[in-house]
Amino acid sequence: MKDLAFLIDVDNTLIDNDKVKADLVERIEGVVGKQHGTAFWRIYEDVRRDLDYVDLPQTLSRFKSRYPDERGFPMLAAMVLFYPFESCLFPAAPDVVAHLKSMGAVAILSDGDPVFQPAKIARAGLYDAVDGKVLVYPHKEDHLQDVQRRVPARRYVVIDDKPNVLSVMRRRLKGKGTSVHVCQGKYALASQPHDYPDPDIQVQQISELLDYKTF
Ligand SMILES: [Mg+2]
């Protein structure tokens, strides 16, 4: 058993998802027009509300059912499914993963759908970066027993952009967890700090973790 394991989130922690979304909004509108572009993102939010996580294949499927005559659909689907996530990693994200591996086990721990999210992680080069230790759940904080079985360690450092998720995971790890809040993206700013206990460590950018020699 390793002494230390790092459980790193993906969206807005290693991948700049706000940048991906802004880029996709523009590209999708270019292919299917403003009206159907807006409809796509409305369906995206409907799916998120229904499933409680983002599911792009499901979003595409519902869009196709609702707008069967949209000629741009093949381009839309290709654009979404083959998005080059490797070009949207935050600067130094791969270096941070390599740096943390010098201190302990490193796993990706992400929320998401069971198909597209793992593919996105692989596409971004993160599967290789963590030697295949990729864990994806609809709500990761509800699967910490399974996480500890799959990545055994005496202590865990959880790294995430969402203060509420960090707070729950730290509590459920019962003294074995250290929380690292990375203040990147919309969720980092959406929650007032006083809503949750202070994280053990807070950084503005993931690259700042390169300066940490111990946890
Ligand atoms: Mg995130």
PDB file of C-alpha atoms and ligand atoms in Angstrom:
ATOM      1  CA  MET A   1       0.000   0.000   0.000  1.00  0.00           C
ATOM      2  CA  LYS A   2       1.274   3.459  -0.908  1.00  0.00           C
ATOM      3  CA  ASP A   3       1.571   6.026   1.815  1.00  0.00           C
ATOM      4  CA  LEU A   4       0.045   8.800  -0.261  1.00  0.00           C
ATOM      5  CA  ALA A   5      -2.351   8.909  -3.213  1.00  0.00           C
ATOM      6  CA  PHE A   6      -3.495  11.923  -5.184  1.00  0.00           C
ATOM      7  CA  LEU A   7      -7.048  11.907  -6.576  1.00  0.00           C
ATOM      8  CA  ILE A   8      -7.241  14.556  -9.259  1.00  0.00           C
ATOM      9  CA  ASP A   9     -10.413  15.906 -10.830  1.00  0.00           C
ATOM     10  CA  VAL A  10     -10.507  16.593 -14.581  1.00  0.00           C
ATOM     11  CA  ASP A  11     -12.958  19.319 -15.609  1.00  0.00           C
ATOM     12  CA  ASN A  12     -11.684  22.775 -14.722  1.00  0.00           C
ATOM     13  CA  THR A  13      -8.868  21.162 -12.755  1.00  0.00           C
ATOM     14  CA  LEU A  14      -6.694  19.634 -15.513  1.00  0.00           C
ATOM     15  CA  ILE A  15      -8.819  20.502 -18.581  1.00  0.00           C
ATOM     16  CA  ASP A  16      -9.932  24.094 -19.185  1.00  0.00           C
ATOM     17  CA  ASN A  17     -13.602  23.268 -19.661  1.00  0.00           C
ATOM     18  CA  ASP A  18     -14.783  26.851 -19.766  1.00  0.00           C
ATOM     19  CA  LYS A  19     -12.498  27.317 -22.780  1.00  0.00           C
ATOM     20  CA  VAL A  20     -13.825  24.110 -24.399  1.00  0.00           C
ATOM     21  CA  LYS A  21     -17.422  25.220 -23.892  1.00  0.00           C
ATOM     22  CA  ALA A  22     -16.839  28.698 -25.329  1.00  0.00           C
ATOM     23  CA  ASP A  23     -15.086  27.191 -28.352  1.00  0.00           C
ATOM     24  CA  LEU A  24     -17.836  24.606 -28.899  1.00  0.00           C
ATOM     25  CA  VAL A  25     -20.589  27.233 -28.649  1.00  0.00           C
ATOM     26  CA  GLU A  26     -18.965  29.161 -31.481  1.00  0.00           C
ATOM     27  CA  ARG A  27     -18.168  26.127 -33.646  1.00  0.00           C
ATOM     28  CA  ILE A  28     -21.611  24.532 -33.225  1.00  0.00           C
ATOM     29  CA  GLU A  29     -23.334  27.759 -34.197  1.00  0.00           C
ATOM     30  CA  GLY A  30     -21.120  27.849 -37.294  1.00  0.00           C
ATOM     31  CA  VAL A  31     -22.393  24.411 -38.346  1.00  0.00           C
ATOM     32  CA  VAL A  32     -26.090  24.361 -37.385  1.00  0.00           C
ATOM     33  CA  GLY A  33     -26.840  28.083 -37.038  1.00  0.00           C
ATOM     34  CA  LYS A  34     -27.756  30.194 -34.036  1.00  0.00           C
ATOM     35  CA  GLN A  35     -31.244  28.770 -33.420  1.00  0.00           C
ATOM     36  CA  HIS A  36     -30.242  25.104 -33.438  1.00  0.00           C
ATOM     37  CA  GLY A  37     -27.016  25.977 -31.636  1.00  0.00           C
ATOM     38  CA  THR A  38     -29.043  27.471 -28.804  1.00  0.00           C
ATOM     39  CA  ALA A  39     -31.343  24.410 -28.906  1.00  0.00           C
ATOM     40  CA  PHE A  40     -28.315  22.102 -28.557  1.00  0.00           C
ATOM     41  CA  TRP A  41     -27.205  23.813 -25.352  1.00  0.00           C
ATOM     42  CA  ARG A  42     -30.758  23.804 -24.008  1.00  0.00           C
ATOM     43  CA  ILE A  43     -30.885  20.023 -24.529  1.00  0.00           C
ATOM     44  CA  TYR A  44     -27.424  19.764 -22.933  1.00  0.00           C
ATOM     45  CA  GLU A  45     -28.812  21.426 -19.777  1.00  0.00           C
ATOM     46  CA  ASP A  46     -31.959  19.232 -19.892  1.00  0.00           C
ATOM     47  CA  VAL A  47     -29.762  16.120 -19.975  1.00  0.00           C
ATOM     48  CA  ARG A  48     -27.601  17.457 -17.154  1.00  0.00           C
ATOM     49  CA  ARG A  49     -30.723  18.057 -15.065  1.00  0.00           C
ATOM     50  CA  ASP A  50     -32.224  14.622 -15.868  1.00  0.00           C
ATOM     51  CA  LEU A  51     -29.065  12.571 -15.296  1.00  0.00           C
ATOM     52  CA  ASP A  52     -27.321  14.932 -12.876  1.00  0.00           C
ATOM     53  CA  TYR A  53     -24.178  14.924 -14.994  1.00  0.00           C
ATOM     54  CA  VAL A  54     -23.130  16.107 -18.440  1.00  0.00           C
ATOM     55  CA  ASP A  55     -23.669  13.493 -21.166  1.00  0.00           C
ATOM     56  CA  LEU A  56     -22.726  14.660 -24.643  1.00  0.00           C
ATOM     57  CA  PRO A  57     -23.640  11.462 -26.554  1.00  0.00           C
ATOM     58  CA  GLN A  58     -27.083  11.615 -24.925  1.00  0.00           C
ATOM     59  CA  THR A  59     -27.328  15.311 -25.822  1.00  0.00           C
ATOM     60  CA  LEU A  60     -26.517  14.524 -29.461  1.00  0.00           C
ATOM     61  CA  SER A  61     -29.029  11.683 -29.507  1.00  0.00           C
ATOM     62  CA  ARG A  62     -31.847  13.879 -28.177  1.00  0.00           C
ATOM     63  CA  PHE A  63     -30.894  16.688 -30.567  1.00  0.00           C
ATOM     64  CA  LYS A  64     -31.077  14.252 -33.515  1.00  0.00           C
ATOM     65  CA  SER A  65     -34.551  13.059 -32.439  1.00  0.00           C
ATOM     66  CA  ARG A  66     -35.818  16.589 -32.060  1.00  0.00           C
ATOM     67  CA  TYR A  67     -34.278  18.013 -35.263  1.00  0.00           C
ATOM     68  CA  PRO A  68     -34.111  15.051 -37.690  1.00  0.00           C
ATOM     69  CA  ASP A  69     -33.841  17.360 -40.718  1.00  0.00           C
ATOM     70  CA  GLU A  70     -30.753  19.229 -39.511  1.00  0.00           C
ATOM     71  CA  ARG A  71     -28.289  18.629 -42.370  1.00  0.00           C
ATOM     72  CA  GLY A  72     -25.316  19.722 -40.296  1.00  0.00           C
ATOM     73  CA  PHE A  73     -25.806  16.908 -37.745  1.00  0.00           C
ATOM     74  CA  PRO A  74     -22.918  14.690 -38.940  1.00  0.00           C
ATOM     75  CA  MET A  75     -20.532  17.652 -38.605  1.00  0.00           C
ATOM     76  CA  LEU A  76     -22.026  18.592 -35.248  1.00  0.00           C
ATOM     77  CA  ALA A  77     -21.588  15.023 -33.942  1.00  0.00           C
ATOM     78  CA  ALA A  78     -18.009  14.807 -35.253  1.00  0.00           C
ATOM     79  CA  MET A  79     -17.158  18.174 -33.728  1.00  0.00           C
ATOM     80  CA  VAL A  80     -18.433  17.174 -30.299  1.00  0.00           C
ATOM     81  CA  LEU A  81     -17.289  13.523 -30.209  1.00  0.00           C
ATOM     82  CA  PHE A  82     -13.821  14.164 -31.654  1.00  0.00           C
ATOM     83  CA  TYR A  83     -13.078  17.400 -29.813  1.00  0.00           C
ATOM     84  CA  PRO A  84      -9.281  17.816 -29.348  1.00  0.00           C
ATOM     85  CA  PHE A  85      -9.240  17.882 -25.551  1.00  0.00           C
ATOM     86  CA  GLU A  86      -5.465  17.422 -25.592  1.00  0.00           C
ATOM     87  CA  SER A  87      -5.178  21.042 -26.718  1.00  0.00           C
ATOM     88  CA  CYS A  88      -7.221  22.316 -23.772  1.00  0.00           C
ATOM     89  CA  LEU A  89      -5.174  21.137 -20.808  1.00  0.00           C
ATOM     90  CA  PHE A  90      -4.248  23.909 -18.397  1.00  0.00           C
ATOM     91  CA  PRO A  91      -0.605  24.962 -18.768  1.00  0.00           C
ATOM     92  CA  ALA A  92       1.656  22.649 -16.754  1.00  0.00           C
ATOM     93  CA  ALA A  93      -1.120  20.103 -16.062  1.00  0.00           C
ATOM     94  CA  PRO A  94       0.996  17.165 -17.369  1.00  0.00           C
ATOM     95  CA  ASP A  95       4.013  18.480 -15.405  1.00  0.00           C
ATOM     96  CA  VAL A  96       1.908  18.634 -12.240  1.00  0.00           C
ATOM     97  CA  VAL A  97       0.786  15.011 -12.696  1.00  0.00           C
ATOM     98  CA  ALA A  98       4.412  13.937 -13.205  1.00  0.00           C
ATOM     99  CA  HIS A  99       5.497  15.946 -10.138  1.00  0.00           C
ATOM    100  CA  LEU A 100       2.801  14.384  -7.920  1.00  0.00           C
ATOM    101  CA  LYS A 101       3.797  10.899  -9.127  1.00  0.00           C
ATOM    102  CA  SER A 102       7.205  11.491  -7.551  1.00  0.00           C
ATOM    103  CA  MET A 103       5.413  11.685  -4.170  1.00  0.00           C
ATOM    104  CA  GLY A 104       2.768   8.957  -4.394  1.00  0.00           C
ATOM    105  CA  ALA A 105       0.158   7.187  -6.461  1.00  0.00           C
ATOM    106  CA  VAL A 106      -1.809   9.433  -8.805  1.00  0.00           C
ATOM    107  CA  ALA A 107      -5.290   8.668 -10.105  1.00  0.00           C
ATOM    108  CA  ILE A 108      -7.846  10.617 -12.092  1.00  0.00           C
ATOM    109  CA  LEU A 109     -11.122  10.811 -10.167  1.00  0.00           C
ATOM    110  CA  SER A 110     -13.874  12.377 -12.240  1.00  0.00           C
ATOM    111  CA  ASP A 111     -17.614  12.798 -12.359  1.00  0.00           C
ATOM    112  CA  GLY A 112     -19.254  12.075 -15.668  1.00  0.00           C
ATOM    113  CA  ASP A 113     -21.031   9.740 -18.031  1.00  0.00           C
ATOM    114  CA  PRO A 114     -19.593   6.211 -18.349  1.00  0.00           C
ATOM    115  CA  VAL A 115     -18.541   6.431 -22.017  1.00  0.00           C
ATOM    116  CA  PHE A 116     -17.629   9.899 -23.254  1.00  0.00           C
ATOM    117  CA  GLN A 117     -15.888  11.082 -20.074  1.00  0.00           C
ATOM    118  CA  PRO A 118     -13.356   8.188 -20.015  1.00  0.00           C
ATOM    119  CA  ALA A 119     -12.772   8.694 -23.758  1.00  0.00           C
ATOM    120  CA  LYS A 120     -12.212  12.407 -23.197  1.00  0.00           C
ATOM    121  CA  ILE A 121      -9.698  11.651 -20.436  1.00  0.00           C
ATOM    122  CA  ALA A 122      -7.805   9.272 -22.738  1.00  0.00           C
ATOM    123  CA  ARG A 123      -7.944  11.770 -25.623  1.00  0.00           C
ATOM    124  CA  ALA A 124      -6.433  14.448 -23.385  1.00  0.00           C
ATOM    125  CA  GLY A 125      -3.462  12.151 -22.691  1.00  0.00           C
ATOM    126  CA  LEU A 126      -4.418  11.729 -19.040  1.00  0.00           C
ATOM    127  CA  TYR A 127      -4.935   7.942 -19.175  1.00  0.00           C
ATOM    128  CA  ASP A 128      -1.281   7.515 -20.116  1.00  0.00           C
ATOM    129  CA  ALA A 129      -0.180  10.204 -17.650  1.00  0.00           C
ATOM    130  CA  VAL A 130      -1.650   8.282 -14.683  1.00  0.00           C
ATOM    131  CA  ASP A 131      -0.760   4.813 -16.001  1.00  0.00           C
ATOM    132  CA  GLY A 132      -4.404   3.899 -16.531  1.00  0.00           C
ATOM    133  CA  LYS A 133      -5.644   4.791 -13.048  1.00  0.00           C
ATOM    134  CA  VAL A 134      -8.829   6.491 -14.256  1.00  0.00           C
ATOM    135  CA  LEU A 135     -11.957   6.371 -12.087  1.00  0.00           C
ATOM    136  CA  VAL A 136     -15.210   7.885 -13.368  1.00  0.00           C
ATOM    137  CA  TYR A 137     -18.507   7.878 -11.458  1.00  0.00           C
ATOM    138  CA  PRO A 138     -21.792   9.788 -11.769  1.00  0.00           C
ATOM    139  CA  HIS A 139     -21.034  11.281  -8.320  1.00  0.00           C
ATOM    140  CA  LYS A 140     -17.539  10.419  -7.182  1.00  0.00           C
ATOM    141  CA  GLU A 141     -18.059  11.460  -3.559  1.00  0.00           C
ATOM    142  CA  ASP A 142     -20.544   8.567  -3.209  1.00  0.00           C
ATOM    143  CA  HIS A 143     -17.952   5.954  -4.254  1.00  0.00           C
ATOM    144  CA  LEU A 144     -15.039   6.588  -1.916  1.00  0.00           C
ATOM    145  CA  GLN A 145     -15.021   2.995  -0.611  1.00  0.00           C
ATOM    146  CA  ASP A 146     -14.544   1.753  -4.143  1.00  0.00           C
ATOM    147  CA  VAL A 147     -11.933   4.441  -4.804  1.00  0.00           C
ATOM    148  CA  GLN A 148      -9.942   3.351  -1.728  1.00  0.00           C
ATOM    149  CA  ARG A 149     -10.145  -0.289  -2.822  1.00  0.00           C
ATOM    150  CA  ARG A 150      -8.890   0.541  -6.305  1.00  0.00           C
ATOM    151  CA  VAL A 151      -6.225   3.017  -5.174  1.00  0.00           C
ATOM    152  CA  PRO A 152      -5.086   1.804  -1.730  1.00  0.00           C
ATOM    153  CA  ALA A 153      -3.163   4.360   0.354  1.00  0.00           C
ATOM    154  CA  ARG A 154      -2.837   5.524   3.944  1.00  0.00           C
ATOM    155  CA  ARG A 155      -3.600   9.164   3.052  1.00  0.00           C
ATOM    156  CA  TYR A 156      -5.361  10.847   0.150  1.00  0.00           C
ATOM    157  CA  VAL A 157      -4.926  14.298  -1.335  1.00  0.00           C
ATOM    158  CA  VAL A 158      -8.070  15.271  -3.257  1.00  0.00           C
ATOM    159  CA  ILE A 159      -7.649  18.025  -5.836  1.00  0.00           C
ATOM    160  CA  ASP A 160     -10.754  19.679  -7.289  1.00  0.00           C
ATOM    161  CA  ASP A 161     -12.244  22.976  -8.478  1.00  0.00           C
ATOM    162  CA  LYS A 162     -15.546  22.446  -6.603  1.00  0.00           C
ATOM    163  CA  PRO A 163     -15.413  23.415  -2.913  1.00  0.00           C
ATOM    164  CA  ASN A 164     -18.604  21.492  -2.083  1.00  0.00           C
ATOM    165  CA  VAL A 165     -17.255  18.225  -3.534  1.00  0.00           C
ATOM    166  CA  LEU A 166     -13.945  18.706  -1.713  1.00  0.00           C
ATOM    167  CA  SER A 167     -15.720  19.342   1.545  1.00  0.00           C
ATOM    168  CA  VAL A 168     -17.816  16.150   1.307  1.00  0.00           C
ATOM    169  CA  MET A 169     -14.881  13.981   0.203  1.00  0.00           C
ATOM    170  CA  ARG A 170     -12.633  15.257   2.985  1.00  0.00           C
ATOM    171  CA  ARG A 171     -15.314  14.534   5.580  1.00  0.00           C
ATOM    172  CA  ARG A 172     -16.027  11.040   4.209  1.00  0.00           C
ATOM    173  CA  LEU A 173     -12.326  10.140   4.104  1.00  0.00           C
ATOM    174  CA  LYS A 174     -12.425  10.494   7.917  1.00  0.00           C
ATOM    175  CA  GLY A 175      -9.078  12.072   8.739  1.00  0.00           C
ATOM    176  CA  LYS A 176      -7.301  10.410   5.823  1.00  0.00           C
ATOM    177  CA  GLY A 177      -8.023  13.217   3.351  1.00  0.00           C
ATOM    178  CA  THR A 178      -6.304  16.503   2.550  1.00  0.00           C
ATOM    179  CA  SER A 179      -8.277  18.868   0.309  1.00  0.00           C
ATOM    180  CA  VAL A 180      -6.730  21.055  -2.368  1.00  0.00           C
ATOM    181  CA  HIS A 181      -8.993  23.657  -3.930  1.00  0.00           C
ATOM    182  CA  VAL A 182      -7.915  24.833  -7.363  1.00  0.00           C
ATOM    183  CA  CYS A 183      -9.721  28.144  -8.009  1.00  0.00           C
ATOM    184  CA  GLN A 184     -10.139  27.669 -11.750  1.00  0.00           C
ATOM    185  CA  GLY A 185     -13.367  27.911 -13.743  1.00  0.00           C
ATOM    186  CA  LYS A 186     -16.901  28.970 -12.995  1.00  0.00           C
ATOM    187  CA  TYR A 187     -17.627  26.557 -10.120  1.00  0.00           C
ATOM    188  CA  ALA A 188     -14.656  27.775  -8.097  1.00  0.00           C
ATOM    189  CA  LEU A 189     -16.187  31.230  -8.093  1.00  0.00           C
ATOM    190  CA  ALA A 190     -19.842  30.163  -7.892  1.00  0.00           C
ATOM    191  CA  SER A 191     -19.689  29.052  -4.262  1.00  0.00           C
ATOM    192  CA  GLN A 192     -19.041  31.471  -1.460  1.00  0.00           C
ATOM    193  CA  PRO A 193     -16.044  30.299   0.573  1.00  0.00           C
ATOM    194  CA  HIS A 194     -18.024  30.564   3.846  1.00  0.00           C
ATOM    195  CA  ASP A 195     -20.494  27.937   2.569  1.00  0.00           C
ATOM    196  CA  TYR A 196     -17.920  25.220   3.164  1.00  0.00           C
ATOM    197  CA  PRO A 197     -15.065  24.591   5.564  1.00  0.00           C
ATOM    198  CA  ASP A 198     -11.790  26.039   4.322  1.00  0.00           C
ATOM    199  CA  PRO A 199      -9.821  23.615   2.171  1.00  0.00           C
ATOM    200  CA  ASP A 200      -6.474  22.506   3.591  1.00  0.00           C
ATOM    201  CA  ILE A 201      -4.706  24.050   0.616  1.00  0.00           C
ATOM    202  CA  GLN A 202      -5.937  26.591  -1.912  1.00  0.00           C
ATOM    203  CA  VAL A 203      -4.182  27.501  -5.160  1.00  0.00           C
ATOM    204  CA  GLN A 204      -5.254  29.849  -7.936  1.00  0.00           C
ATOM    205  CA  GLN A 205      -3.864  27.647 -10.708  1.00  0.00           C
ATOM    206  CA  ILE A 206      -2.996  23.956 -10.946  1.00  0.00           C
ATOM    207  CA  SER A 207       0.566  24.915 -11.953  1.00  0.00           C
ATOM    208  CA  GLU A 208       1.177  26.239  -8.414  1.00  0.00           C
ATOM    209  CA  LEU A 209       1.259  22.630  -7.174  1.00  0.00           C
ATOM    210  CA  LEU A 210       4.687  22.325  -8.807  1.00  0.00           C
ATOM    211  CA  ASP A 211       6.006  24.347  -5.839  1.00  0.00           C
ATOM    212  CA  TYR A 212       4.729  21.828  -3.256  1.00  0.00           C
ATOM    213  CA  LYS A 213       7.302  19.282  -2.128  1.00  0.00           C
ATOM    214  CA  THR A 214       5.178  17.623   0.575  1.00  0.00           C
ATOM    215  CA  PHE A 215       1.462  17.292   1.431  1.00  0.00           C
TER     216      PHE A 215
HETATM  217 MG    MG B   1     -14.214  19.854 -11.902  1.00  0.00          MG
END
